[in-house]
Coordinates of C-alpha atoms in Angstrom, one line a residue:
X1 CA 70.4 -8.4 -19.5
X2 CA 71.7 -10.0 -16.3
X3 CA 72.8 -13.6 -17.1
X4 CA 70.6 -16.1 -15.1
X5 CA 71.4 -19.8 -14.7
X6 CA 69.8 -23.0 -13.6
X7 CA 72.4 -23.9 -10.9
X8 CA 70.8 -27.0 -9.4
X9 CA 68.2 -29.7 -10.0
X10 CA 66.6 -32.2 -7.7
X11 CA 64.2 -35.2 -8.1
X12 CA 61.9 -37.0 -5.7
X13 CA 60.8 -40.4 -6.9
X14 CA 57.9 -42.1 -5.1
X15 CA 58.6 -45.4 -3.3
X16 CA 56.2 -47.6 -5.4
X17 CA 56.3 -48.6 -9.0
X18 CA 53.5 -50.2 -11.0
X19 CA 54.3 -52.2 -14.1
X20 CA 51.9 -52.3 -17.1
X21 CA 51.2 -56.0 -16.3
X22 CA 50.2 -55.1 -12.8
X23 CA 48.0 -52.2 -13.9
X24 CA 46.3 -54.3 -16.7
X25 CA 45.6 -57.2 -14.3
X26 CA 43.8 -54.8 -11.9
X27 CA 41.9 -53.0 -14.7
X28 CA 40.8 -56.2 -16.4
X29 CA 39.6 -57.6 -13.1
X30 CA 37.5 -54.4 -12.7
X31 CA 36.2 -54.8 -16.2
X32 CA 35.1 -58.4 -15.5
X33 CA 33.4 -57.4 -12.3
X34 CA 31.6 -54.5 -14.0
X35 CA 30.4 -56.6 -16.9
X36 CA 29.2 -59.4 -14.6
X37 CA 27.3 -56.8 -12.4
X38 CA 25.6 -55.2 -15.5
X39 CA 25.2 -58.4 -17.5
X40 CA 21.4 -57.9 -17.9
X41 CA 21.7 -54.3 -19.0
X42 CA 24.5 -55.2 -21.4
X43 CA 22.3 -58.0 -22.9
X44 CA 19.4 -55.6 -23.3
X45 CA 21.7 -53.0 -25.0
X46 CA 21.2 -50.5 -22.2
X47 CA 24.9 -50.6 -21.0
X48 CA 28.0 -51.0 -23.2
X49 CA 30.3 -53.7 -22.1
X50 CA 33.7 -52.6 -21.0
X51 CA 36.7 -53.9 -23.0
X52 CA 39.9 -55.2 -21.3
X53 CA 43.3 -53.6 -21.8
X54 CA 46.7 -55.1 -22.5
X55 CA 50.3 -54.2 -21.8
X56 CA 51.0 -54.3 -25.5
X57 CA 48.3 -51.8 -26.2
X58 CA 49.7 -49.4 -23.6
X59 CA 53.2 -49.5 -24.8
X60 CA 52.3 -49.1 -28.4
X61 CA 50.0 -46.2 -27.7
X62 CA 52.3 -44.3 -25.3
X63 CA 55.7 -45.9 -24.9
X64 CA 55.0 -46.3 -21.1
X65 CA 56.2 -49.5 -19.4
X66 CA 55.7 -48.5 -15.7
X67 CA 55.0 -45.6 -13.4
X68 CA 55.9 -44.5 -9.9
X69 CA 53.0 -43.7 -7.5
X70 CA 52.7 -42.4 -3.9
X71 CA 50.4 -45.4 -3.0
X72 CA 50.0 -48.6 -4.8
X73 CA 47.6 -51.0 -3.2
X74 CA 44.4 -48.9 -3.6
X75 CA 45.1 -48.4 -7.3
X76 CA 45.5 -52.1 -7.9
X77 CA 42.3 -53.0 -5.9
X78 CA 39.6 -53.7 -8.6
X79 CA 36.9 -52.6 -6.1
X80 CA 38.7 -49.3 -5.3
X81 CA 40.9 -48.2 -8.2
X82 CA 42.2 -45.1 -6.3
X83 CA 45.3 -44.5 -4.2
X84 CA 44.7 -44.8 -0.4
X85 CA 46.5 -41.8 1.1
X86 CA 45.2 -40.8 4.5
X87 CA 44.6 -37.1 5.3
X88 CA 47.1 -35.5 7.6
X89 CA 46.5 -33.2 10.5
X90 CA 46.9 -29.5 9.9
X91 CA 50.1 -29.5 12.1
X92 CA 51.7 -32.2 9.9
X93 CA 53.6 -31.5 6.7
X94 CA 51.3 -32.1 3.7
X95 CA 52.1 -34.8 1.1
X96 CA 53.0 -32.3 -1.6
X97 CA 55.1 -30.2 0.6
X98 CA 57.0 -33.3 1.8
X99 CA 57.7 -34.2 -1.8
X100 CA 58.9 -30.7 -2.5
X101 CA 61.3 -30.6 0.5
X102 CA 62.9 -33.9 -0.6
X103 CA 63.5 -32.6 -4.2
X104 CA 64.5 -29.2 -3.0
X105 CA 67.3 -30.5 -0.7
X106 CA 68.9 -32.3 -3.7
X107 CA 68.6 -29.2 -5.9
X108 CA 70.1 -26.9 -3.2
X109 CA 73.0 -29.4 -2.6
X110 CA 73.8 -29.5 -6.3
X111 CA 73.6 -25.7 -6.5
X112 CA 75.8 -25.3 -3.4
X113 CA 73.1 -23.2 -1.7
X114 CA 71.5 -23.0 1.7
X115 CA 67.9 -22.1 2.4
X116 CA 69.0 -18.6 3.5
X117 CA 70.3 -18.0 -0.1
X118 CA 66.7 -18.4 -1.5
X119 CA 64.3 -15.5 -1.6
X120 CA 61.4 -17.0 -3.5
X121 CA 59.7 -20.3 -3.6
X122 CA 57.4 -21.1 -6.6
X123 CA 55.3 -24.3 -6.6
X124 CA 54.2 -24.9 -10.2
X125 CA 52.2 -28.0 -11.0
X126 CA 48.9 -29.4 -12.4
X127 CA 47.1 -30.0 -9.2
X128 CA 47.4 -28.6 -5.7
X129 CA 46.2 -30.7 -2.9
X130 CA 44.4 -27.8 -1.3
X131 CA 43.3 -24.2 -2.2
X132 CA 45.2 -22.4 0.6
X133 CA 47.5 -21.7 2.3
X134 CA 49.7 -21.9 -0.8
X135 CA 51.8 -25.0 -0.9
X136 CA 54.8 -22.8 -1.7
X137 CA 54.5 -21.0 1.6
X138 CA 54.4 -24.3 3.5
X139 CA 57.5 -25.4 1.7
X140 CA 59.1 -22.1 2.5
X141 CA 58.4 -22.7 6.2
X142 CA 59.6 -26.3 6.1
X143 CA 62.9 -25.3 4.6
X144 CA 63.4 -22.2 6.7
X145 CA 63.5 -19.7 3.8
X146 CA 63.0 -16.1 4.7
X147 CA 61.2 -14.6 1.7
X148 CA 58.0 -15.3 -0.1
X149 CA 56.3 -18.0 -2.1
X150 CA 53.3 -18.7 -4.3
X151 CA 51.6 -21.4 -6.4
X152 CA 50.9 -21.4 -10.1
X153 CA 49.2 -23.8 -12.5
X154 CA 49.7 -24.0 -16.2
X155 CA 49.1 -27.8 -16.3
X156 CA 51.9 -29.7 -18.0
X157 CA 53.8 -26.5 -18.8
X158 CA 53.9 -25.3 -15.2
X159 CA 57.7 -26.0 -14.8
X160 CA 58.8 -24.1 -17.9
X161 CA 56.4 -21.2 -17.1
X162 CA 57.9 -21.3 -13.6
X163 CA 61.4 -21.1 -15.0
X164 CA 60.4 -18.0 -17.0
X165 CA 58.8 -16.4 -14.0
X166 CA 61.9 -17.1 -11.8
X167 CA 64.2 -15.6 -14.4
X168 CA 62.1 -12.4 -14.4
X169 CA 62.2 -12.3 -10.6
X170 CA 66.0 -12.6 -10.6
X171 CA 66.6 -10.1 -13.4
X172 CA 64.3 -7.4 -11.8
X173 CA 65.9 -7.8 -8.4
X174 CA 62.9 -9.3 -6.7
X175 CA 64.9 -12.4 -5.7
X176 CA 68.5 -13.4 -5.5
X177 CA 67.6 -17.0 -6.1
X178 CA 64.4 -18.8 -6.8
X179 CA 63.4 -22.4 -5.9
X180 CA 61.0 -23.8 -8.5
X181 CA 59.2 -27.0 -7.5
X182 CA 56.9 -29.3 -9.4
X183 CA 55.1 -31.8 -7.1
X184 CA 52.9 -33.9 -9.3
X185 CA 50.6 -36.4 -7.7
X186 CA 48.9 -37.1 -11.0
X187 CA 47.5 -40.4 -9.8
X188 CA 45.0 -38.2 -8.0
X189 CA 43.3 -36.9 -11.1
X190 CA 43.6 -40.1 -13.1
X191 CA 40.5 -42.3 -13.8
X192 CA 41.9 -45.8 -13.4
X193 CA 38.6 -47.2 -14.7
X194 CA 39.1 -45.6 -18.1
X195 CA 40.8 -47.9 -20.7
X196 CA 42.0 -45.0 -22.8
X197 CA 43.8 -43.2 -20.0
X198 CA 44.2 -45.4 -17.0
X199 CA 47.9 -46.0 -17.8
X200 CA 49.0 -42.4 -18.7
X201 CA 50.2 -40.8 -15.5
X202 CA 52.7 -41.3 -12.6
X203 CA 53.8 -39.3 -9.6
X204 CA 57.1 -37.4 -9.0
X205 CA 58.5 -34.1 -7.9
X206 CA 61.3 -32.0 -9.4
X207 CA 63.2 -28.9 -8.2
X208 CA 65.3 -26.2 -9.8
X209 CA 67.4 -23.5 -8.3
X210 CA 67.5 -20.4 -10.5
X211 CA 69.9 -17.5 -9.7
X212 CA 72.1 -14.8 -11.2
X213 CA 75.2 -16.3 -12.9
X214 CA 77.4 -14.0 -10.8
X215 CA 76.4 -15.8 -7.6
X216 CA 76.3 -19.4 -8.9
X217 CA 78.8 -21.9 -7.8
X218 CA 77.2 -25.3 -8.7
X219 CA 79.2 -27.8 -10.7
X220 CA 76.6 -27.9 -13.5
X221 CA 75.3 -24.5 -14.5
X222 CA 73.0 -23.8 -17.4
X223 CA 72.6 -20.2 -18.6
X224 CA 69.1 -19.5 -19.7
X225 CA 69.5 -17.9 -23.2
X226 CA 65.8 -17.3 -24.0
X227 CA 62.3 -18.6 -23.4
X228 CA 58.9 -18.5 -25.1
X229 CA 55.5 -19.1 -23.5
X230 CA 52.3 -19.8 -25.5
X231 CA 48.8 -20.6 -24.6
X232 CA 45.7 -21.3 -26.8
X233 CA 42.4 -22.3 -25.3
X234 CA 41.2 -25.9 -25.9
X235 CA 38.8 -28.3 -24.3
X236 CA 40.7 -31.3 -25.6
X237 CA 42.4 -31.8 -22.3
X238 CA 40.2 -30.9 -19.4
X239 CA 39.5 -31.6 -15.7
X240 CA 36.4 -30.0 -14.2
X241 CA 37.2 -30.6 -10.5
X242 CA 37.0 -27.5 -8.4
X243 CA 35.5 -25.9 -5.3
X244 CA 32.2 -25.1 -7.1
X245 CA 31.5 -28.8 -7.6
X246 CA 29.4 -29.0 -4.5
X247 CA 27.0 -26.4 -5.9
X248 CA 25.5 -29.0 -8.2
X249 CA 25.2 -32.5 -6.6
X250 CA 24.5 -34.1 -9.9
X251 CA 28.1 -33.5 -10.9
X252 CA 29.8 -34.9 -7.8
X253 CA 31.9 -37.9 -8.7
X254 CA 31.3 -37.7 -12.4
X255 CA 34.1 -38.7 -14.9
X256 CA 34.6 -35.1 -16.0
X257 CA 35.9 -34.3 -12.5
X258 CA 39.0 -36.3 -13.4
X259 CA 41.5 -36.1 -16.3
X260 CA 40.0 -36.6 -19.8
X261 CA 41.3 -35.9 -23.3
X262 CA 40.6 -36.3 -26.9
X263 CA 44.0 -37.9 -27.7
X264 CA 44.0 -37.8 -31.5
X265 CA 43.1 -34.1 -31.6
X266 CA 45.7 -33.3 -29.0
X267 CA 48.4 -35.2 -31.0
X268 CA 47.4 -33.5 -34.2
X269 CA 47.2 -29.9 -32.8
X270 CA 49.9 -29.8 -30.2
X271 CA 52.8 -31.4 -32.0
X272 CA 53.1 -28.7 -34.7
X273 CA 52.6 -25.9 -32.1
X274 CA 55.4 -27.4 -29.9
X275 CA 57.8 -27.7 -32.9
X276 CA 57.1 -24.1 -34.0
X277 CA 57.6 -22.8 -30.5
X278 CA 60.9 -24.5 -30.2
X279 CA 62.0 -23.2 -33.6
X280 CA 61.0 -19.7 -32.6
X281 CA 62.8 -19.8 -29.3
X282 CA 66.0 -21.1 -30.9
X283 CA 65.8 -18.3 -33.5
X284 CA 65.4 -15.7 -30.8
X285 CA 68.5 -17.1 -29.0
X286 CA 70.4 -16.9 -32.3
X287 CA 70.6 -20.7 -32.7
X288 CA 69.6 -23.3 -35.2
X289 CA 68.5 -26.9 -34.6
X290 CA 72.0 -28.1 -35.6
X291 CA 73.4 -26.2 -32.7
X292 CA 71.3 -28.1 -30.1
X293 CA 73.0 -31.1 -28.4
X294 CA 69.9 -32.3 -26.4
X295 CA 66.2 -31.9 -26.3
X296 CA 64.5 -32.5 -22.9
X297 CA 60.9 -32.7 -24.0
X298 CA 57.7 -33.1 -22.1
X299 CA 57.3 -36.8 -21.3
X300 CA 53.7 -37.4 -22.2
X301 CA 53.7 -39.7 -25.2
X302 CA 56.7 -41.2 -27.0
X303 CA 55.1 -40.8 -30.4
X304 CA 54.5 -37.1 -29.9
X305 CA 58.2 -36.5 -28.9
X306 CA 59.4 -38.5 -31.9
X307 CA 57.2 -36.5 -34.3
X308 CA 58.2 -33.1 -32.8
X309 CA 61.9 -33.7 -33.0
X310 CA 61.5 -35.3 -36.5
X311 CA 59.8 -32.1 -37.6
X312 CA 62.6 -30.0 -36.3
X313 CA 65.6 -32.1 -37.5
X314 CA 64.1 -33.6 -40.6
X315 CA 65.1 -37.0 -39.2
X316 CA 64.6 -39.2 -36.2
X317 CA 66.5 -38.1 -33.1
X318 CA 68.9 -40.4 -31.4
X319 CA 68.3 -41.5 -27.8
X320 CA 71.2 -39.2 -26.8
X321 CA 69.6 -36.2 -28.5
X322 CA 66.1 -36.7 -27.0
X323 CA 66.4 -38.8 -23.8
X324 CA 63.3 -40.7 -22.6
X325 CA 62.2 -41.2 -19.0
X326 CA 58.6 -41.8 -20.0
X327 CA 59.0 -45.6 -20.1
X328 CA 59.7 -45.9 -16.4
X329 CA 58.1 -42.7 -15.0
X330 CA 55.0 -42.4 -17.3
X331 CA 53.6 -38.9 -17.8
X332 CA 54.4 -36.9 -14.7
X333 CA 52.9 -33.7 -16.1
X334 CA 55.1 -30.6 -15.5
X335 CA 57.8 -32.7 -13.9
X336 CA 58.5 -34.8 -17.0
X337 CA 60.8 -32.6 -19.0
X338 CA 62.7 -31.6 -15.8
X339 CA 63.2 -35.3 -14.8
X340 CA 64.8 -35.8 -18.2
X341 CA 66.9 -32.7 -17.7
X342 CA 68.0 -33.7 -14.2
X343 CA 69.0 -37.2 -15.3
X344 CA 70.6 -36.4 -18.7
X345 CA 72.6 -33.2 -18.3
X346 CA 75.9 -33.8 -16.4
X347 CA 77.6 -35.5 -19.4
X348 CA 77.4 -32.6 -21.7
X349 CA 80.4 -30.3 -22.1
X350 CA 80.6 -26.6 -21.5
X351 CA 79.2 -24.7 -24.4
X352 CA 76.6 -27.3 -25.2
X353 CA 73.1 -26.0 -26.0
X354 CA 69.9 -27.6 -25.0
X355 CA 66.1 -27.2 -25.1
X356 CA 63.6 -27.8 -22.3
X357 CA 60.1 -27.9 -23.7
X358 CA 56.8 -28.8 -22.2
X359 CA 53.3 -28.8 -23.6
X360 CA 49.8 -29.8 -22.4
X361 CA 46.4 -28.6 -21.3
X362 CA 45.5 -25.1 -22.0
X363 CA 46.8 -25.6 -24.6
X364 CA 50.1 -24.4 -23.0
X365 CA 53.6 -24.6 -24.4
X366 CA 56.8 -23.5 -22.6
X367 CA 60.2 -23.6 -24.2
X368 CA 63.5 -22.7 -22.5
X369 CA 66.9 -22.6 -24.4
X370 CA 69.9 -23.2 -22.2
X371 CA 73.7 -23.4 -22.6
X372 CA 76.1 -25.2 -20.2
X373 CA 78.7 -22.9 -18.6

């Protein structure tokens, strides 16, 4: 088969960061206001009092210390608890497209490519800010790409599924080069009033240029040796927001229209699935775990990543073997593994093997095995 490479990566990091202490202070102020407002019902046993959070609890549960967001003041307002991002006019570039363009420009520069070298734009992420026109087509227009684009959603595995889709497009001649973009405004689907999840997510956008090896000229090229995609239906991670919500007014604004999960079940079920998928993909590529220099795993929960790599290696991974960006970026859904890949790839020598793996709602798991050229 025609060799295909990742020839460039890019990252857009939002301008605002929220520490655990800041987030906890806002959440606990909300809890105090809520409990005061419902004091009578709480005393009567009609309403359950909310419990405060703590930075120590957050870091122990997730490994997260801070997160980047597109807007900060609204999230930290105990009376609001949602980002304040004004709507833009139809003739202005949308927020997600703007994030994509910034990440794309870095990826194109690293790949040594111009927009006219790209034939296909794929925007793959957990949440699109609108139904249509496709975000990918807007990005295509903003960058001046003459080709086609479309959106896809496989939740946290969107980036790895996007890589596999791009590889197929290059190999079958549909596109000379593909721009895969992952604009995650995960603060939009996060319930900042929920103690169990208010700390999980952050915003970011990643970009990848994928092309035939014969046309690649970037300084850091990674040949895609093999990939495996797997889905298995589960309600343990779910968000019911959608265009049909207005059909039943009773559901408007309910908690199930935001992110929710059964964390313990997710941990128990997804970790072995992810480890098995990585092992299967390595075997298909003719490799063993001892041949892998680095694992760029989905950055959802530090304990999950530690367990997955421990299952594969039979020991704890070093920080060099499985780099972590979760502490400062939090869970950025599909962008997480690509942020890790973007930040921790240049130091590896030619011939080094690596694994990009993401996992999340669906369940969905995507694994890509790469080798530096």
